[in-house]
């Protein structure tokens, strides 16, 4: 059942080229500029006219929501809020009828997310679900939705469900942007092609698995970790830190890199590993100076860089390369080395990777 792998988690990590392709299957064909999600048909107009999109979820699904915030704002110019379902449901939030709520959940059974949906529904909002488990409670409670089609995810640490969520949310954002005319036909064409190329790019990250394992070996007994990223890589930093905490029980924090000097920089010394998401994108120069700030304080830096980068490897202790992708698709490749790093560290520490202590696959109580 684990297909020859030691754990479900590693099987699911390596499945991602296929699961990402599955979440686009029948929905996207770049050659003839085809992009259509069945569940979206009757709601595309509503999304395009929405005054605001509210994304709700918990844990990793909330991180996928954060990526979607960047996507919807950048591509479709829609005002977005991303909410922890647990806070949203108890906050007496302002919800209007032309707000669109997108609920994100792998299991479709998360109690807080379900309650957030019921609350938004009672205020007249339209709810769109992005779930993995077909026929789940959340899938049934929403007005419409798009399944992620990642296949069953058994490992408690979410991996392929995250990349599938991000893929589907990207498809939705592009479809809405096209409808609103906030992206040109040329950009539309480019993005569809770039998305189709993602499974192959994820495959390429796996070529560095043994290098990532070596880095994991060096840091197996670290007591803390900091993950830093900007823009599309900020949610990835949070996700990388969550993965490490969950399965290795190492204390890890994710931050937007620029927030470092507002506090966390005080933690940096020669015992602090810092993982930088430093791919070549619009915040590259800014990230380079953040790396300098950490190196000046003798932090040990592991940088996720774009293939062929020659500057950052000179500055840091370890690099892991990922292929170049369109900036808005960055999370789909930059999260992969972080999943692997946390997996290898947890295995080296002898942890129960698939069923970490205190955690359940779906959190059906609040
Ligand atoms: O099934 P859901 O996506 O609603 O679950 C939400 C979180 O409980 C979940 O993502 C959790 O944070 C994972 N264990 C993360 O790896």
mmCIF file with all atom_site columns, N, CA and C in Angstrom, residues 141-177:
data_model
loop_
_atom_site.group_PDB
_atom_site.id
_atom_site.type_symbol
_atom_site.label_atom_id
_atom_site.label_alt_id
_atom_site.label_comp_id
_atom_site.label_asym_id
_atom_site.label_entity_id
_atom_site.label_seq_id
_atom_site.pdbx_PDB_ins_code
_atom_site.Cartn_x
_atom_site.Cartn_y
_atom_site.Cartn_z
_atom_site.occupancy
_atom_site.B_iso_or_equiv
_atom_site.pdbx_formal_charge
_atom_site.auth_seq_id
_atom_site.auth_comp_id
_atom_site.auth_asym_id
_atom_site.auth_atom_id
_atom_site.pdbx_PDB_model_num
ATOM 1   N N  . UNK A 1 141 ? -21.620 20.882 2.168   1.00 0.00 ? 141 UNK A N  1
ATOM 2   C CA . UNK A 1 141 ? -22.168 22.102 2.774   1.00 0.00 ? 141 UNK A CA 1
ATOM 3   C C  . UNK A 1 141 ? -22.006 23.345 1.885   1.00 0.00 ? 141 UNK A C  1
ATOM 4   N N  . UNK A 1 142 ? -21.147 23.264 0.886   1.00 0.00 ? 142 UNK A N  1
ATOM 5   C CA . UNK A 1 142 ? -20.876 24.433 0.039   1.00 0.00 ? 142 UNK A CA 1
ATOM 6   C C  . UNK A 1 142 ? -21.864 24.509 -1.126  1.00 0.00 ? 142 UNK A C  1
ATOM 7   N N  . UNK A 1 143 ? -22.009 25.704 -1.713  1.00 0.00 ? 143 UNK A N  1
ATOM 8   C CA . UNK A 1 143 ? -22.929 25.854 -2.846  1.00 0.00 ? 143 UNK A CA 1
ATOM 9   C C  . UNK A 1 143 ? -22.377 25.193 -4.103  1.00 0.00 ? 143 UNK A C  1
ATOM 10  N N  . UNK A 1 144 ? -21.071 25.261 -4.250  1.00 0.00 ? 144 UNK A N  1
ATOM 11  C CA . UNK A 1 144 ? -20.409 24.680 -5.422  1.00 0.00 ? 144 UNK A CA 1
ATOM 12  C C  . UNK A 1 144 ? -18.963 24.447 -5.038  1.00 0.00 ? 144 UNK A C  1
ATOM 13  N N  . UNK A 1 145 ? -18.222 23.839 -5.924  1.00 0.00 ? 145 UNK A N  1
ATOM 14  C CA . UNK A 1 145 ? -16.823 23.609 -5.565  1.00 0.00 ? 145 UNK A CA 1
ATOM 15  C C  . UNK A 1 145 ? -16.036 22.951 -6.673  1.00 0.00 ? 145 UNK A C  1
ATOM 16  N N  . UNK A 1 146 ? -14.751 22.815 -6.403  1.00 0.00 ? 146 UNK A N  1
ATOM 17  C CA . UNK A 1 146 ? -13.861 22.097 -7.326  1.00 0.00 ? 146 UNK A CA 1
ATOM 18  C C  . UNK A 1 146 ? -13.030 21.159 -6.464  1.00 0.00 ? 146 UNK A C  1
ATOM 19  N N  . UNK A 1 147 ? -13.083 19.899 -6.766  1.00 0.00 ? 147 UNK A N  1
ATOM 20  C CA . UNK A 1 147 ? -12.251 18.948 -6.027  1.00 0.00 ? 147 UNK A CA 1
ATOM 21  C C  . UNK A 1 147 ? -10.789 19.083 -6.450  1.00 0.00 ? 147 UNK A C  1
ATOM 22  N N  . UNK A 1 148 ? -9.910  18.743 -5.501  1.00 0.00 ? 148 UNK A N  1
ATOM 23  C CA . UNK A 1 148 ? -8.493  18.860 -5.821  1.00 0.00 ? 148 UNK A CA 1
ATOM 24  C C  . UNK A 1 148 ? -7.950  17.608 -6.526  1.00 0.00 ? 148 UNK A C  1
ATOM 25  N N  . UNK A 1 149 ? -8.647  16.472 -6.362  1.00 0.00 ? 149 UNK A N  1
ATOM 26  C CA . UNK A 1 149 ? -8.257  15.234 -7.057  1.00 0.00 ? 149 UNK A CA 1
ATOM 27  C C  . UNK A 1 149 ? -6.824  14.811 -6.811  1.00 0.00 ? 149 UNK A C  1
ATOM 28  N N  . UNK A 1 150 ? -6.328  15.025 -5.601  1.00 0.00 ? 150 UNK A N  1
ATOM 29  C CA . UNK A 1 150 ? -4.957  14.601 -5.288  1.00 0.00 ? 150 UNK A CA 1
ATOM 30  C C  . UNK A 1 150 ? -4.895  13.111 -4.955  1.00 0.00 ? 150 UNK A C  1
ATOM 31  N N  . UNK A 1 151 ? -6.042  12.471 -4.789  1.00 0.00 ? 151 UNK A N  1
ATOM 32  C CA . UNK A 1 151 ? -6.065  11.079 -4.342  1.00 0.00 ? 151 UNK A CA 1
ATOM 33  C C  . UNK A 1 151 ? -5.946  11.049 -2.830  1.00 0.00 ? 151 UNK A C  1
ATOM 34  N N  . UNK A 1 152 ? -6.182  9.873  -2.228  1.00 0.00 ? 152 UNK A N  1
ATOM 35  C CA . UNK A 1 152 ? -6.183  9.801  -0.759  1.00 0.00 ? 152 UNK A CA 1
ATOM 36  C C  . UNK A 1 152 ? -4.840  10.235 -0.174  1.00 0.00 ? 152 UNK A C  1
ATOM 37  N N  . UNK A 1 153 ? -4.897  11.074 0.840   1.00 0.00 ? 153 UNK A N  1
ATOM 38  C CA . UNK A 1 153 ? -3.673  11.484 1.531   1.00 0.00 ? 153 UNK A CA 1
ATOM 39  C C  . UNK A 1 153 ? -3.727  10.843 2.914   1.00 0.00 ? 153 UNK A C  1
ATOM 40  N N  . UNK A 1 154 ? -2.757  9.959  3.196   1.00 0.00 ? 154 UNK A N  1
ATOM 41  C CA . UNK A 1 154 ? -2.775  9.194  4.442   1.00 0.00 ? 154 UNK A CA 1
ATOM 42  C C  . UNK A 1 154 ? -1.873  9.841  5.504   1.00 0.00 ? 154 UNK A C  1
ATOM 43  N N  . UNK A 1 155 ? -0.702  10.280 5.092   1.00 0.00 ? 155 UNK A N  1
ATOM 44  C CA . UNK A 1 155 ? 0.222   10.926 6.037   1.00 0.00 ? 155 UNK A CA 1
ATOM 45  C C  . UNK A 1 155 ? -0.469  12.109 6.702   1.00 0.00 ? 155 UNK A C  1
ATOM 46  N N  . UNK A 1 156 ? -0.266  12.235 8.019   1.00 0.00 ? 156 UNK A N  1
ATOM 47  C CA . UNK A 1 156 ? -0.915  13.342 8.723   1.00 0.00 ? 156 UNK A CA 1
ATOM 48  C C  . UNK A 1 156 ? -0.390  14.691 8.218   1.00 0.00 ? 156 UNK A C  1
ATOM 49  N N  . UNK A 1 157 ? 0.882   14.741 7.885   1.00 0.00 ? 157 UNK A N  1
ATOM 50  C CA . UNK A 1 157 ? 1.433   15.989 7.342   1.00 0.00 ? 157 UNK A CA 1
ATOM 51  C C  . UNK A 1 157 ? 0.989   16.125 5.888   1.00 0.00 ? 157 UNK A C  1
ATOM 52  N N  . UNK A 1 158 ? 0.301   17.192 5.616   1.00 0.00 ? 158 UNK A N  1
ATOM 53  C CA . UNK A 1 158 ? -0.258  17.385 4.288   1.00 0.00 ? 158 UNK A CA 1
ATOM 54  C C  . UNK A 1 158 ? 0.841   17.800 3.301   1.00 0.00 ? 158 UNK A C  1
ATOM 55  N N  . UNK A 1 159 ? 0.921   17.094 2.186   1.00 0.00 ? 159 UNK A N  1
ATOM 56  C CA . UNK A 1 159 ? 1.938   17.437 1.167   1.00 0.00 ? 159 UNK A CA 1
ATOM 57  C C  . UNK A 1 159 ? 1.273   17.581 -0.196  1.00 0.00 ? 159 UNK A C  1
ATOM 58  N N  . UNK A 1 160 ? 0.841   16.440 -0.758  1.00 0.00 ? 160 UNK A N  1
ATOM 59  C CA . UNK A 1 160 ? 0.260   16.526 -2.097  1.00 0.00 ? 160 UNK A CA 1
ATOM 60  C C  . UNK A 1 160 ? -1.086  17.247 -2.085  1.00 0.00 ? 160 UNK A C  1
ATOM 61  N N  . UNK A 1 161 ? -1.768  17.239 -0.933  1.00 0.00 ? 161 UNK A N  1
ATOM 62  C CA . UNK A 1 161 ? -3.039  17.978 -0.892  1.00 0.00 ? 161 UNK A CA 1
ATOM 63  C C  . UNK A 1 161 ? -2.768  19.477 -1.009  1.00 0.00 ? 161 UNK A C  1
ATOM 64  N N  . UNK A 1 162 ? -1.668  19.934 -0.395  1.00 0.00 ? 162 UNK A N  1
ATOM 65  C CA . UNK A 1 162 ? -1.327  21.362 -0.469  1.00 0.00 ? 162 UNK A CA 1
ATOM 66  C C  . UNK A 1 162 ? -1.055  21.781 -1.911  1.00 0.00 ? 162 UNK A C  1
ATOM 67  N N  . UNK A 1 163 ? -0.201  21.035 -2.606  1.00 0.00 ? 163 UNK A N  1
ATOM 68  C CA . UNK A 1 163 ? 0.113   21.448 -3.983  1.00 0.00 ? 163 UNK A CA 1
ATOM 69  C C  . UNK A 1 163 ? -1.125  21.340 -4.879  1.00 0.00 ? 163 UNK A C  1
ATOM 70  N N  . UNK A 1 164 ? -2.008  20.386 -4.579  1.00 0.00 ? 164 UNK A N  1
ATOM 71  C CA . UNK A 1 164 ? -3.240  20.280 -5.363  1.00 0.00 ? 164 UNK A CA 1
ATOM 72  C C  . UNK A 1 164 ? -4.163  21.475 -5.085  1.00 0.00 ? 164 UNK A C  1
ATOM 73  N N  . UNK A 1 165 ? -4.225  21.890 -3.816  1.00 0.00 ? 165 UNK A N  1
ATOM 74  C CA . UNK A 1 165 ? -5.048  23.061 -3.475  1.00 0.00 ? 165 UNK A CA 1
ATOM 75  C C  . UNK A 1 165 ? -4.527  24.298 -4.202  1.00 0.00 ? 165 UNK A C  1
ATOM 76  N N  . UNK A 1 166 ? -3.205  24.457 -4.155  1.00 0.00 ? 166 UNK A N  1
ATOM 77  C CA . UNK A 1 166 ? -2.624  25.637 -4.803  1.00 0.00 ? 166 UNK A CA 1
ATOM 78  C C  . UNK A 1 166 ? -2.866  25.582 -6.312  1.00 0.00 ? 166 UNK A C  1
ATOM 79  N N  . UNK A 1 167 ? -2.765  24.382 -6.887  1.00 0.00 ? 167 UNK A N  1
ATOM 80  C CA . UNK A 1 167 ? -3.007  24.241 -8.329  1.00 0.00 ? 167 UNK A CA 1
ATOM 81  C C  . UNK A 1 167 ? -4.436  24.650 -8.686  1.00 0.00 ? 167 UNK A C  1
ATOM 82  N N  . UNK A 1 168 ? -5.398  24.118 -7.921  1.00 0.00 ? 168 UNK A N  1
ATOM 83  C CA . UNK A 1 168 ? -6.802  24.407 -8.244  1.00 0.00 ? 168 UNK A CA 1
ATOM 84  C C  . UNK A 1 168 ? -7.114  25.894 -8.011  1.00 0.00 ? 168 UNK A C  1
ATOM 85  N N  . UNK A 1 169 ? -6.578  26.450 -6.948  1.00 0.00 ? 169 UNK A N  1
ATOM 86  C CA . UNK A 1 169 ? -6.818  27.878 -6.684  1.00 0.00 ? 169 UNK A CA 1
ATOM 87  C C  . UNK A 1 169 ? -6.180  28.737 -7.774  1.00 0.00 ? 169 UNK A C  1
ATOM 88  N N  . UNK A 1 170 ? -5.059  28.268 -8.321  1.00 0.00 ? 170 UNK A N  1
ATOM 89  C CA . UNK A 1 170 ? -4.423  29.000 -9.425  1.00 0.00 ? 170 UNK A CA 1
ATOM 90  C C  . UNK A 1 170 ? -5.311  28.949 -10.658 1.00 0.00 ? 170 UNK A C  1
ATOM 91  N N  . UNK A 1 171 ? -5.866  27.758 -10.945 1.00 0.00 ? 171 UNK A N  1
ATOM 92  C CA . UNK A 1 171 ? -6.771  27.638 -12.100 1.00 0.00 ? 171 UNK A CA 1
ATOM 93  C C  . UNK A 1 171 ? -7.955  28.589 -11.942 1.00 0.00 ? 171 UNK A C  1
ATOM 94  N N  . UNK A 1 172 ? -8.507  28.632 -10.731 1.00 0.00 ? 172 UNK A N  1
ATOM 95  C CA . UNK A 1 172 ? -9.675  29.493 -10.501 1.00 0.00 ? 172 UNK A CA 1
ATOM 96  C C  . UNK A 1 172 ? -9.287  30.966 -10.687 1.00 0.00 ? 172 UNK A C  1
ATOM 97  N N  . UNK A 1 173 ? -8.150  31.351 -10.113 1.00 0.00 ? 173 UNK A N  1
ATOM 98  C CA . UNK A 1 173 ? -7.735  32.753 -10.213 1.00 0.00 ? 173 UNK A CA 1
ATOM 99  C C  . UNK A 1 173 ? -7.505  33.159 -11.669 1.00 0.00 ? 173 UNK A C  1
ATOM 100 N N  . UNK A 1 174 ? -6.915  32.253 -12.446 1.00 0.00 ? 174 UNK A N  1
ATOM 101 C CA . UNK A 1 174 ? -6.663  32.567 -13.858 1.00 0.00 ? 174 UNK A CA 1
ATOM 102 C C  . UNK A 1 174 ? -7.991  32.679 -14.614 1.00 0.00 ? 174 UNK A C  1
ATOM 103 N N  . UNK A 1 175 ? -8.919  31.746 -14.320 1.00 0.00 ? 175 UNK A N  1
ATOM 104 C CA . UNK A 1 175 ? -10.219 31.784 -15.003 1.00 0.00 ? 175 UNK A CA 1
ATOM 105 C C  . UNK A 1 175 ? -10.962 33.084 -14.683 1.00 0.00 ? 175 UNK A C  1
ATOM 106 N N  . UNK A 1 176 ? -10.912 33.492 -13.426 1.00 0.00 ? 176 UNK A N  1
ATOM 107 C CA . UNK A 1 176 ? -11.601 34.727 -13.030 1.00 0.00 ? 176 UNK A CA 1
ATOM 108 C C  . UNK A 1 176 ? -10.918 35.937 -13.678 1.00 0.00 ? 176 UNK A C  1
ATOM 109 N N  . UNK A 1 177 ? -9.602  35.908 -13.697 1.00 0.00 ? 177 UNK A N  1
ATOM 110 C CA . UNK A 1 177 ? -8.863  37.029 -14.288 1.00 0.00 ? 177 UNK A CA 1
ATOM 111 C C  . UNK A 1 177 ? -9.176  37.165 -15.776 1.00 0.00 ? 177 UNK A C  1
#
